[in-house]
Short mmCIF file of C-alpha atoms in Angstrom, two decimals:
data_model
loop_
_atom_site.label_atom_id
_atom_site.label_comp_id
_atom_site.label_asym_id
_atom_site.label_seq_id
_atom_site.Cartn_x
_atom_site.Cartn_y
_atom_site.Cartn_z
CA MET A 221 -12.65 -35.70 18.04
CA ASP A 222 -12.77 -38.54 15.58
CA PHE A 223 -14.70 -36.70 12.93
CA LYS A 224 -14.25 -37.95 9.43
CA ILE A 225 -14.53 -35.42 6.66
CA LEU A 226 -15.51 -37.16 3.47
CA THR A 227 -15.46 -34.71 0.65
CA GLY A 228 -17.38 -36.56 -1.98
CA LEU A 229 -17.22 -39.14 -4.66
CA ASP A 230 -13.77 -40.56 -4.93
CA LYS A 231 -12.56 -42.32 -8.02
CA GLU A 232 -13.11 -45.78 -6.61
CA LYS A 233 -16.71 -45.04 -5.83
CA GLU A 234 -17.38 -43.59 -9.20
CA ALA A 235 -16.24 -46.84 -10.72
CA ILE A 236 -19.07 -48.67 -9.01
CA ASP A 237 -22.29 -48.58 -10.89
CA ARG A 238 -24.55 -47.24 -8.16
CA GLN A 239 -28.14 -48.40 -7.99
CA LEU A 240 -30.81 -45.77 -8.06
CA VAL A 241 -33.27 -45.71 -5.20
CA PHE A 242 -35.37 -42.87 -6.56
CA THR A 243 -35.84 -41.44 -9.98
CA THR A 244 -38.05 -38.45 -10.63
CA GLN A 245 -39.22 -37.55 -14.09
CA ASP A 246 -40.61 -34.12 -14.84
CA LEU A 247 -42.00 -33.81 -11.36
CA ASN A 248 -44.25 -30.79 -10.90
CA LEU A 249 -46.09 -29.87 -7.77
CA TRP A 250 -48.60 -27.19 -7.01
CA TYR A 251 -49.92 -25.93 -3.70
CA GLY A 252 -53.22 -24.67 -5.06
CA GLU A 253 -52.13 -22.11 -7.63
CA THR A 254 -48.55 -21.95 -6.47
CA HIS A 255 -46.19 -23.90 -8.69
CA ALA A 256 -43.73 -25.18 -6.08
CA LEU A 257 -41.74 -27.78 -8.03
CA LYS A 258 -41.01 -27.35 -11.71
CA ASN A 259 -39.95 -30.25 -13.91
CA ILE A 260 -37.63 -31.84 -11.40
CA ASN A 261 -35.47 -34.68 -12.66
CA LEU A 262 -33.32 -35.76 -9.77
CA PRO A 263 -32.03 -39.30 -9.31
CA ILE A 264 -31.13 -40.44 -5.80
CA TYR A 265 -28.37 -43.00 -5.53
CA GLU A 266 -28.12 -45.90 -3.17
CA ARG A 267 -25.89 -45.66 -0.11
CA GLU A 268 -24.95 -42.10 -0.66
CA VAL A 269 -25.74 -38.88 1.08
CA THR A 270 -27.59 -36.56 -1.25
CA ALA A 271 -27.89 -32.98 -0.05
CA ILE A 272 -30.45 -30.51 -1.29
CA ILE A 273 -29.63 -26.86 -0.77
CA GLY A 274 -31.27 -23.61 -1.75
CA PRO A 275 -32.82 -20.50 -0.24
CA SER A 276 -36.01 -20.62 1.81
CA GLY A 277 -39.04 -21.36 -0.30
CA CYS A 278 -37.04 -22.91 -3.13
CA GLY A 279 -38.96 -26.19 -2.86
CA LYS A 280 -36.29 -28.35 -1.27
CA SER A 281 -38.40 -29.49 1.70
CA THR A 282 -41.39 -29.96 -0.59
CA PHE A 283 -39.31 -32.20 -2.82
CA LEU A 284 -38.14 -34.20 0.19
CA LYS A 285 -41.67 -34.68 1.46
CA THR A 286 -42.81 -35.77 -1.98
CA LEU A 287 -40.44 -38.72 -1.87
CA ASN A 288 -42.49 -40.41 0.87
CA ARG A 289 -45.77 -38.73 -0.14
CA MET A 290 -45.85 -36.81 3.10
CA VAL A 291 -46.63 -33.71 1.08
CA GLU A 292 -50.07 -35.10 0.32
CA LEU A 293 -51.05 -34.24 3.89
CA VAL A 294 -51.12 -30.60 2.82
CA GLN A 295 -54.49 -29.54 1.41
CA GLY A 296 -54.76 -28.54 -2.23
CA VAL A 297 -51.60 -30.28 -3.36
CA HIS A 298 -51.46 -31.83 -6.76
CA THR A 299 -48.59 -33.23 -8.74
CA SER A 300 -47.69 -34.30 -12.23
CA GLY A 301 -44.79 -36.38 -13.47
CA ARG A 302 -43.39 -39.53 -12.08
CA ILE A 303 -41.41 -40.70 -9.05
CA GLU A 304 -40.12 -44.22 -8.95
CA TYR A 305 -38.84 -45.88 -5.83
CA ARG A 306 -36.78 -48.88 -6.86
CA ASN A 307 -38.56 -49.03 -10.19
CA ARG A 308 -42.02 -48.76 -8.69
CA ASN A 309 -44.23 -45.77 -9.28
CA ILE A 310 -44.90 -44.34 -5.83
CA PHE A 311 -48.20 -42.83 -6.99
CA ASP A 312 -49.45 -46.22 -8.17
CA LYS A 313 -52.65 -47.35 -6.47
CA ASN A 314 -51.10 -50.73 -5.67
CA PHE A 315 -48.25 -49.11 -3.78
CA ARG A 316 -49.60 -48.53 -0.28
CA VAL A 317 -48.40 -45.32 1.26
CA GLU A 318 -47.69 -47.14 4.56
CA GLU A 319 -45.38 -49.50 2.74
CA LEU A 320 -43.59 -46.57 1.10
CA ARG A 321 -43.14 -44.81 4.43
CA THR A 322 -41.78 -47.99 6.01
CA LYS A 323 -39.11 -48.05 3.35
CA VAL A 324 -38.55 -44.33 3.39
CA GLY A 325 -38.17 -42.97 6.91
CA MET A 326 -38.02 -39.35 7.90
CA VAL A 327 -36.24 -37.22 10.48
CA PHE A 328 -37.44 -33.67 11.04
CA GLN A 329 -35.91 -30.34 11.86
CA LYS A 330 -36.96 -30.34 15.49
CA PRO A 331 -36.49 -33.54 17.41
CA ASN A 332 -39.98 -34.93 17.97
CA PRO A 333 -39.77 -37.83 20.38
CA PHE A 334 -43.06 -39.29 21.57
CA PRO A 335 -44.03 -38.52 25.19
CA LYS A 336 -42.96 -42.01 26.13
CA SER A 337 -39.90 -43.77 27.47
CA ILE A 338 -36.75 -44.03 25.39
CA TYR A 339 -37.47 -47.72 24.93
CA ASP A 340 -41.05 -47.19 23.81
CA ASN A 341 -40.06 -44.51 21.35
CA ILE A 342 -37.98 -47.08 19.48
CA ALA A 343 -40.32 -50.03 19.97
CA TYR A 344 -43.34 -48.05 18.77
CA GLY A 345 -42.84 -48.65 15.05
CA PRO A 346 -41.97 -52.35 15.26
CA ARG A 347 -45.00 -52.88 17.56
CA ILE A 348 -47.28 -51.26 14.99
CA HIS A 349 -45.81 -53.66 12.47
CA GLY A 350 -46.96 -56.53 14.70
CA ILE A 351 -43.84 -57.42 16.64
CA LYS A 352 -44.89 -58.37 20.17
CA ASN A 353 -42.05 -60.62 21.29
CA LYS A 354 -40.17 -58.83 24.10
CA GLU A 355 -36.86 -60.41 23.24
CA ILE A 356 -37.05 -59.37 19.60
CA LEU A 357 -38.15 -55.87 20.61
CA ASP A 358 -35.20 -55.64 23.03
CA GLN A 359 -32.88 -56.57 20.19
CA ILE A 360 -34.40 -54.03 17.83
CA VAL A 361 -34.18 -51.28 20.46
CA GLU A 362 -30.53 -51.98 21.18
CA LYS A 363 -29.59 -52.33 17.52
CA SER A 364 -31.37 -49.11 16.56
CA LEU A 365 -29.90 -47.12 19.43
CA ARG A 366 -26.46 -48.45 18.62
CA GLY A 367 -27.05 -47.64 14.97
CA ALA A 368 -27.82 -44.06 15.93
CA ALA A 369 -24.73 -43.86 18.15
CA ILE A 370 -26.68 -43.15 21.30
CA TRP A 371 -26.80 -46.56 22.99
CA ASP A 372 -23.98 -45.91 25.45
CA GLU A 373 -25.61 -42.69 26.57
CA VAL A 374 -29.05 -44.16 27.24
CA LYS A 375 -28.65 -47.87 27.91
CA ASP A 376 -29.01 -47.40 31.67
CA ARG A 377 -32.16 -45.30 31.45
CA LEU A 378 -34.26 -46.89 28.75
CA LYS A 379 -37.36 -46.63 30.88
CA GLU A 380 -36.97 -42.93 31.46
CA SER A 381 -38.86 -40.33 29.43
CA ALA A 382 -37.30 -39.34 26.13
CA TYR A 383 -38.00 -35.73 27.09
CA GLY A 384 -35.17 -35.91 29.62
CA LEU A 385 -32.61 -36.18 26.83
CA SER A 386 -30.71 -33.20 25.40
CA GLY A 387 -31.73 -31.82 22.01
CA GLY A 388 -28.89 -33.60 20.25
CA GLN A 389 -29.71 -36.87 22.00
CA GLN A 390 -33.38 -36.48 21.14
CA GLN A 391 -32.50 -36.04 17.47
CA ARG A 392 -30.34 -39.16 17.51
CA LEU A 393 -33.20 -40.95 19.27
CA CYS A 394 -35.47 -39.92 16.41
CA ILE A 395 -32.93 -41.29 13.96
CA ALA A 396 -32.85 -44.52 15.98
CA ARG A 397 -36.65 -44.58 15.81
CA ALA A 398 -36.44 -44.27 12.04
CA LEU A 399 -33.91 -47.11 11.93
CA ALA A 400 -36.11 -49.42 14.03
CA ILE A 401 -38.42 -50.18 11.13
CA GLU A 402 -35.42 -51.01 8.96
CA PRO A 403 -35.92 -48.45 6.24
CA ASP A 404 -34.05 -48.29 2.96
CA VAL A 405 -33.92 -44.53 2.68
CA ILE A 406 -33.82 -41.88 5.38
CA LEU A 407 -35.05 -38.40 4.55
CA MET A 408 -33.73 -35.66 6.80
CA ASP A 409 -35.26 -32.22 6.84
CA GLU A 410 -32.67 -29.89 8.37
CA PRO A 411 -31.89 -32.42 11.09
CA THR A 412 -29.30 -30.28 12.86
CA SER A 413 -30.70 -26.77 12.56
CA ALA A 414 -32.01 -26.87 16.13
CA LEU A 415 -28.81 -28.38 17.57
CA ASP A 416 -25.67 -26.89 19.07
CA PRO A 417 -22.37 -27.31 17.16
CA LYS A 418 -21.21 -30.35 19.11
CA SER A 419 -24.49 -32.21 18.70
CA THR A 420 -24.47 -31.18 15.06
CA LEU A 421 -21.09 -32.81 14.55
CA LYS A 422 -22.33 -35.98 16.25
CA VAL A 423 -25.33 -36.18 13.97
CA GLU A 424 -23.14 -35.45 10.94
CA GLN A 425 -20.77 -38.20 11.92
CA LEU A 426 -23.72 -40.50 12.39
CA ILE A 427 -24.97 -39.68 8.89
CA GLN A 428 -21.57 -40.61 7.53
CA GLU A 429 -21.76 -43.96 9.30
CA LEU A 430 -25.35 -44.64 8.30
CA LYS A 431 -24.70 -44.36 4.61
CA ALA A 432 -22.94 -47.71 4.69
CA ASP A 433 -26.39 -49.25 5.09
CA TYR A 434 -28.90 -46.59 4.07
CA SER A 435 -29.45 -44.01 1.39
CA ILE A 436 -29.82 -40.57 2.87
CA VAL A 437 -31.39 -37.46 1.45
CA ILE A 438 -30.82 -34.36 3.52
CA VAL A 439 -32.22 -30.89 3.17
CA THR A 440 -29.97 -28.36 4.82
CA HIS A 441 -29.60 -24.62 5.14
CA ASN A 442 -26.05 -25.12 6.22
CA MET A 443 -23.98 -25.20 3.06
CA GLN A 444 -20.83 -26.17 4.89
CA GLN A 445 -22.73 -29.15 6.22
CA ALA A 446 -23.75 -30.18 2.72
CA ALA A 447 -20.12 -29.81 1.64
CA ARG A 448 -18.88 -31.82 4.62
CA ILE A 449 -21.19 -34.79 4.57
CA SER A 450 -22.77 -35.28 1.16
CA ASP A 451 -21.65 -37.16 -1.91
CA ARG A 452 -23.93 -35.30 -4.27
CA THR A 453 -25.54 -31.93 -3.95
CA ALA A 454 -28.59 -30.49 -5.65
CA PHE A 455 -29.13 -26.75 -5.75
CA MET A 456 -32.72 -25.59 -6.10
CA LEU A 457 -34.08 -22.12 -6.74
CA ASN A 458 -37.70 -21.01 -7.14
CA GLY A 459 -38.92 -24.57 -7.54
CA GLU A 460 -36.35 -25.46 -10.17
CA LEU A 461 -33.39 -27.77 -9.98
CA ILE A 462 -30.57 -25.51 -11.07
CA GLU A 463 -27.61 -27.82 -10.66
CA TYR A 464 -27.01 -31.35 -9.48
CA SER A 465 -23.56 -32.84 -9.36
CA ASP A 466 -21.03 -34.46 -7.12
CA THR A 467 -20.44 -32.32 -4.07
CA ASP A 468 -16.75 -31.72 -4.81
CA SER A 469 -17.52 -30.14 -8.16
CA LEU A 470 -20.51 -28.19 -6.98
CA PHE A 471 -18.60 -26.51 -4.16
CA SER A 472 -15.36 -25.96 -6.05
CA THR A 473 -16.36 -25.25 -9.62
CA PRO A 474 -20.13 -24.86 -9.91
CA ALA A 475 -21.36 -24.86 -13.49
CA ASP A 476 -24.16 -22.35 -13.06
CA GLN A 477 -23.59 -18.74 -12.04
CA ARG A 478 -26.69 -18.86 -9.79
CA THR A 479 -25.15 -21.78 -7.87
CA GLU A 480 -21.91 -19.85 -7.52
CA ASP A 481 -23.76 -16.77 -6.27
CA TYR A 482 -25.71 -18.80 -3.72
CA ILE A 483 -22.88 -20.88 -2.29
CA THR A 484 -20.57 -17.89 -2.04
CA GLY A 485 -23.28 -15.98 -0.20
CA ARG A 486 -23.96 -13.38 -2.87
CA PHE A 487 -27.68 -13.91 -2.46
CA GLY A 488 -30.16 -16.11 -0.64
CA MET B 253 -25.37 -4.46 -2.90
CA SER B 254 -23.64 -7.73 -2.16
CA ILE B 255 -24.47 -9.16 1.23
CA ARG B 256 -20.82 -10.10 1.60
CA LYS B 257 -19.56 -6.58 1.16
CA GLN B 258 -17.00 -6.76 3.95
CA PHE B 259 -15.57 -10.00 2.60
CA ASP B 260 -15.42 -8.53 -0.90
CA LEU B 261 -13.60 -5.49 0.44
CA GLU B 262 -11.07 -7.67 2.21
CA LEU B 263 -10.52 -9.76 -0.92
CA GLN B 264 -9.96 -6.57 -2.89
CA ALA B 265 -7.48 -5.29 -0.29
CA LEU B 266 -5.55 -8.55 -0.55
CA LYS B 267 -5.50 -8.23 -4.31
CA ASN B 268 -4.16 -4.68 -4.08
CA GLU B 269 -1.37 -5.80 -1.76
CA LEU B 270 -0.36 -8.51 -4.20
CA VAL B 271 -0.22 -6.05 -7.07
CA LYS B 272 1.95 -3.78 -4.95
CA MET B 273 4.19 -6.70 -4.09
CA ALA B 274 4.54 -7.61 -7.79
CA GLU B 275 5.46 -4.01 -8.62
CA SER B 276 8.09 -4.07 -5.86
CA SER B 277 9.63 -7.25 -7.19
CA ARG B 278 9.77 -5.66 -10.65
CA SER B 279 11.64 -2.64 -9.36
CA GLN B 280 13.89 -4.92 -7.29
CA LEU B 281 14.94 -6.66 -10.51
CA GLU B 282 15.48 -3.30 -12.21
CA HIS B 283 17.66 -2.03 -9.40
CA ALA B 284 19.57 -5.28 -9.05
CA VAL B 285 20.44 -5.38 -12.75
CA LYS B 286 21.27 -1.68 -12.76
CA SER B 287 23.64 -2.26 -9.84
CA LEU B 288 25.25 -5.09 -11.79
CA TYR B 289 25.93 -3.07 -14.92
CA GLU B 290 26.97 0.06 -13.04
CA ARG B 291 29.03 -1.81 -10.46
CA ASP B 292 27.02 -0.02 -7.84
CA VAL B 293 27.54 -2.02 -4.66
CA GLU B 294 25.61 0.48 -2.59
CA LEU B 295 22.51 0.07 -4.73
CA ALA B 296 22.92 -3.70 -4.50
CA GLU B 297 22.94 -3.45 -0.73
CA GLN B 298 19.73 -1.45 -0.87
CA VAL B 299 18.14 -4.20 -2.93
CA MET B 300 19.19 -6.75 -0.31
CA LYS B 301 17.63 -4.63 2.41
CA GLU B 302 14.45 -3.99 0.44
CA ASP B 303 13.93 -7.73 0.04
CA GLU B 304 13.17 -8.05 3.73
CA LYS B 305 10.09 -5.90 3.22
CA ILE B 306 8.84 -8.18 0.47
CA ASP B 307 9.37 -11.19 2.72
CA GLU B 308 7.29 -9.48 5.37
CA LEU B 309 4.56 -8.65 2.88
CA ASP B 310 4.48 -12.30 1.80
CA LEU B 311 3.94 -13.37 5.40
CA ALA B 312 1.26 -10.74 5.93
CA ILE B 313 -0.62 -11.81 2.80
CA ASN B 314 -0.45 -15.44 3.84
CA GLU B 315 -1.77 -14.65 7.29
CA ALA B 316 -4.57 -12.49 5.94
CA ALA B 317 -5.62 -15.17 3.45
CA ILE B 318 -5.58 -17.92 6.08
CA LEU B 319 -7.62 -15.76 8.42
CA LEU B 320 -10.20 -15.09 5.74
CA ILE B 321 -10.44 -18.80 4.96
CA ALA B 322 -10.96 -19.58 8.63
CA LYS B 323 -13.50 -16.85 9.26
CA GLN B 324 -15.45 -16.73 6.02
CA GLN B 325 -15.29 -20.40 5.00
CA PRO B 326 -15.26 -19.48 1.34
CA VAL B 327 -16.15 -21.88 -1.45
CA ALA B 328 -15.85 -21.95 -5.24
CA THR B 329 -14.39 -18.75 -6.72
CA ASP B 330 -13.98 -17.10 -3.32
CA LEU B 331 -11.87 -20.00 -2.11
CA ARG B 332 -9.83 -20.03 -5.30
CA LYS B 333 -9.16 -16.31 -4.91
CA LEU B 334 -7.60 -16.92 -1.52
CA ILE B 335 -5.66 -20.04 -2.50
CA VAL B 336 -4.36 -18.19 -5.53
CA ALA B 337 -3.39 -15.18 -3.42
CA ILE B 338 -1.24 -17.48 -1.27
CA ARG B 339 0.30 -19.12 -4.31
CA ILE B 340 1.01 -15.89 -6.15
CA SER B 341 2.46 -14.30 -3.04
CA THR B 342 4.93 -17.18 -2.75
CA ASP B 343 5.95 -16.79 -6.38
CA ILE B 344 6.45 -13.04 -6.06
CA GLU B 345 8.52 -13.56 -2.94
CA ARG B 346 10.72 -15.97 -4.91
CA MET B 347 10.97 -13.53 -7.81
CA ALA B 348 12.23 -10.94 -5.36
CA ASP B 349 14.69 -13.50 -3.99
CA ASN B 350 16.12 -13.88 -7.47
CA ALA B 351 16.54 -10.11 -7.70
CA LYS B 352 18.27 -10.25 -4.33
CA ASN B 353 20.61 -12.95 -5.64
CA ILE B 354 21.55 -10.71 -8.55
CA ALA B 355 22.34 -7.93 -6.09
CA ARG B 356 24.51 -10.40 -4.20
CA SER B 357 26.38 -11.14 -7.42
CA THR B 358 26.99 -7.40 -7.85
CA ILE B 359 28.49 -7.30 -4.38
CA HIS B 360 30.53 -10.40 -5.13
CA LEU B 361 31.92 -8.90 -8.34
CA GLY B 362 32.78 -5.67 -6.53
CA GLU B 363 33.35 -2.22 -8.01
CA ASP B 364 36.71 -2.80 -9.64
CA HIS B 365 36.25 -5.79 -11.88
CA GLN B 366 37.14 -5.49 -15.60
CA LEU B 367 34.49 -7.84 -16.87
CA GLU B 368 32.23 -6.70 -19.65
CA ILE B 369 28.81 -7.94 -18.75
CA ASP B 370 26.79 -9.60 -21.46
CA SER B 371 24.24 -7.06 -22.68
CA SER B 372 21.66 -9.76 -23.35
CA LEU B 373 20.91 -9.89 -19.63
CA LYS B 374 19.14 -6.59 -20.20
CA ASP B 375 17.14 -8.17 -23.02
CA MET B 376 16.08 -10.94 -20.67
CA CYS B 377 15.04 -8.35 -18.12
CA ASP B 378 13.04 -6.38 -20.66
CA VAL B 379 10.94 -9.47 -21.33
CA ALA B 380 10.66 -10.09 -17.59
CA TYR B 381 9.34 -6.55 -17.01
CA GLU B 382 6.81 -7.03 -19.76
CA MET B 383 5.78 -10.29 -18.10
CA VAL B 384 5.30 -8.62 -14.70
CA ASP B 385 3.11 -5.92 -16.26
CA LEU B 386 1.10 -8.50 -18.14
CA ALA B 387 0.76 -10.70 -15.04
CA ILE B 388 -0.55 -7.76 -13.03
CA LYS B 389 -3.07 -6.86 -15.71
CA SER B 390 -4.10 -10.46 -16.16
CA TYR B 391 -4.57 -10.92 -12.40
CA ARG B 392 -6.41 -7.64 -11.97
CA ASP B 393 -8.81 -8.34 -14.82
CA GLU B 394 -8.92 -12.10 -14.20
CA ASP B 395 -8.06 -12.50 -17.87
CA TYR B 396 -6.64 -15.96 -18.43
CA LYS B 397 -5.99 -15.30 -22.12
CA LEU B 398 -3.37 -12.75 -21.12
CA ALA B 399 -2.04 -15.29 -18.64
CA LYS B 400 -1.45 -17.77 -21.42
CA LYS B 401 0.68 -15.20 -23.21
CA LEU B 402 3.02 -15.17 -20.21
CA SER B 403 4.27 -18.64 -20.96
CA GLU B 404 5.11 -17.58 -24.53
CA LEU B 405 7.14 -14.67 -23.22
CA ASP B 406 8.88 -16.99 -20.80
CA ASP B 407 9.97 -19.10 -23.75
CA SER B 408 11.78 -16.12 -25.20
CA ILE B 409 13.56 -15.53 -21.87
CA ASP B 410 14.64 -19.16 -21.92
CA ARG B 411 15.95 -18.75 -25.45
CA ILE B 412 18.10 -15.73 -24.59
CA PHE B 413 19.23 -17.53 -21.45
CA GLY B 414 20.56 -20.38 -23.61
CA GLN B 415 22.48 -17.91 -25.78
CA VAL B 416 23.96 -16.06 -22.80
CA LEU B 417 25.04 -19.31 -21.24
CA ALA B 418 26.74 -20.48 -24.44
CA ARG B 419 28.65 -17.19 -24.67
CA GLN B 420 29.76 -17.40 -21.05
CA LEU B 421 31.01 -20.92 -21.70
CA THR B 422 33.10 -19.73 -24.64
CA MET B 423 34.43 -16.80 -22.62
CA SER B 424 35.42 -19.01 -19.74
CA ALA B 425 37.42 -21.19 -22.12
CA THR B 426 39.34 -18.23 -23.50
CA ASN B 427 39.63 -16.31 -20.21
CA PRO B 428 40.23 -18.99 -17.61
CA GLN B 429 41.59 -16.38 -15.18
CA LYS B 430 38.20 -14.67 -15.14
CA ILE B 431 36.19 -17.80 -14.66
CA GLN B 432 34.93 -16.78 -11.21
CA LEU B 433 33.56 -13.55 -12.61
CA ILE B 434 32.08 -15.13 -15.70
CA MET B 435 30.34 -17.66 -13.47
CA GLN B 436 28.61 -14.80 -11.68
CA VAL B 437 27.18 -13.55 -14.97
CA ALA B 438 25.95 -17.06 -15.78
CA TYR B 439 24.33 -17.18 -12.35
CA VAL B 440 22.61 -13.86 -12.96
CA ALA B 441 21.25 -15.14 -16.26
CA ARG B 442 19.94 -18.12 -14.35
CA TYR B 443 18.30 -15.87 -11.73
CA ILE B 444 16.47 -13.90 -14.42
CA GLU B 445 15.39 -17.13 -16.06
CA ARG B 446 13.98 -18.31 -12.72
CA PHE B 447 12.27 -14.95 -12.27
CA GLY B 448 10.43 -15.68 -15.53
CA ASP B 449 9.51 -19.20 -14.41
CA HIS B 450 7.75 -17.80 -11.36
CA LEU B 451 5.76 -15.50 -13.60
CA THR B 452 4.67 -18.54 -15.57
CA ASN B 453 3.58 -20.11 -12.28
CA ILE B 454 1.53 -16.99 -11.65
CA ALA B 455 -0.06 -17.46 -15.08
CA GLU B 456 -1.03 -20.98 -14.00
CA SER B 457 -2.54 -19.60 -10.80
CA ILE B 458 -4.59 -17.08 -12.76
CA LEU B 459 -5.79 -19.86 -15.05
CA TYR B 460 -6.82 -21.81 -11.96
CA LEU B 461 -8.51 -18.77 -10.50
CA VAL B 462 -10.63 -18.16 -13.56
CA LYS B 463 -11.24 -21.65 -14.90
CA GLY B 464 -10.68 -23.86 -11.87
CA GLU B 465 -8.16 -25.89 -13.85
CA ASN B 466 -4.66 -26.81 -12.80
CA ARG B 467 -2.35 -26.87 -15.77
CA ASP B 468 1.43 -26.82 -16.15
CA LEU B 469 2.41 -23.97 -18.46
CA ASN B 470 6.12 -24.40 -17.76
CA GLU B 471 6.42 -27.38 -20.06
#
């Protein structure tokens, strides 16, 4: 299998001054009384895969959902601090949440295709954004499915229900759906935890390919996955960011004992 | 209790095997040098035979470490422990090979030779024994400060080696008929010097284990 293992930031890449897509400054978040994120300062770099790891309940998914303000759908949430997406404050009144979510797409743990055809799943977003032209929609569907490395598997059954696809295919369809609205960033919340090993590898390979064009932030329980596919890794614990560094360093010589204990399986 | 108890136990078992292997290589050197001074060909042959066991142990340690890497997918310190086990095992195996080479020289010289063997070889060995003991302690306690001391001790082996070599050179000039025998002594000095170099490599491995840094202490 042609699976490329990229182990992190090589020298050449480090030489490039990477643009930041997100900066967070002293981000705090509470679910009611529960302090779920504590003073998080975590920059996300352009065209890289940033992995967030940590035990259940550490705040990693909450952080991810804060980046596209999805977390606001939960009742009783309030935040303090600042998140900037390409130098714009995402909490600013002039920054429409729909615009943010167009730029910052999301893929969830369980594949969640719409109960529609494969074609309509992809065309749904562009249609909402006002694209009616069949030819343009056809192009978007093909490009997105190709981008998610699933085109060859579905091109002859675009009109069939997305529910007929395997779990791994459904997840890649969801990634294709995220690509269809041409996002800048893709957030992935444990995108392979419901997939078998082979489908997992396919999605991982896809993530590697996607980072040429997109910035990816992935929350994963699978530490080996973070080590395999990410450029930078953040380790969170009890709502705090304990360590954030290039993946090579974090998995070979972590600076914090708590990181070491977690990645070597001594707790968590 | 650690949730990786089984893995920790297996790592500890590997560590114990390595310590045993290092102790064996130490006694191999002792016996080889004893056989040299006492012209004891039989003892030398025993050393040769014993070396096979150390070779087997090296293979077993390598296999165990590779298996643990494959099954446990260790990272950070855990991974370094296994990589270092493989590296140290190789060095100990080579140390034992040098002891074996000394035994071979004993056999080569035979029981009837009239050569007086340079007593400084024993001095070199005394430092080497001290180094083995220190290496074992340093590895057991993961104490890289002790490991650094190993390279200092190795310097003193190198110094005596230079002196022994110079004396053998002089002897060979004045006793050209014995040159074959004198050469053997020079070889033995070289084997002990190499034995020390491997211990310095082990010091480097311990430094890597503890600090995650690769550094050349042989320079």
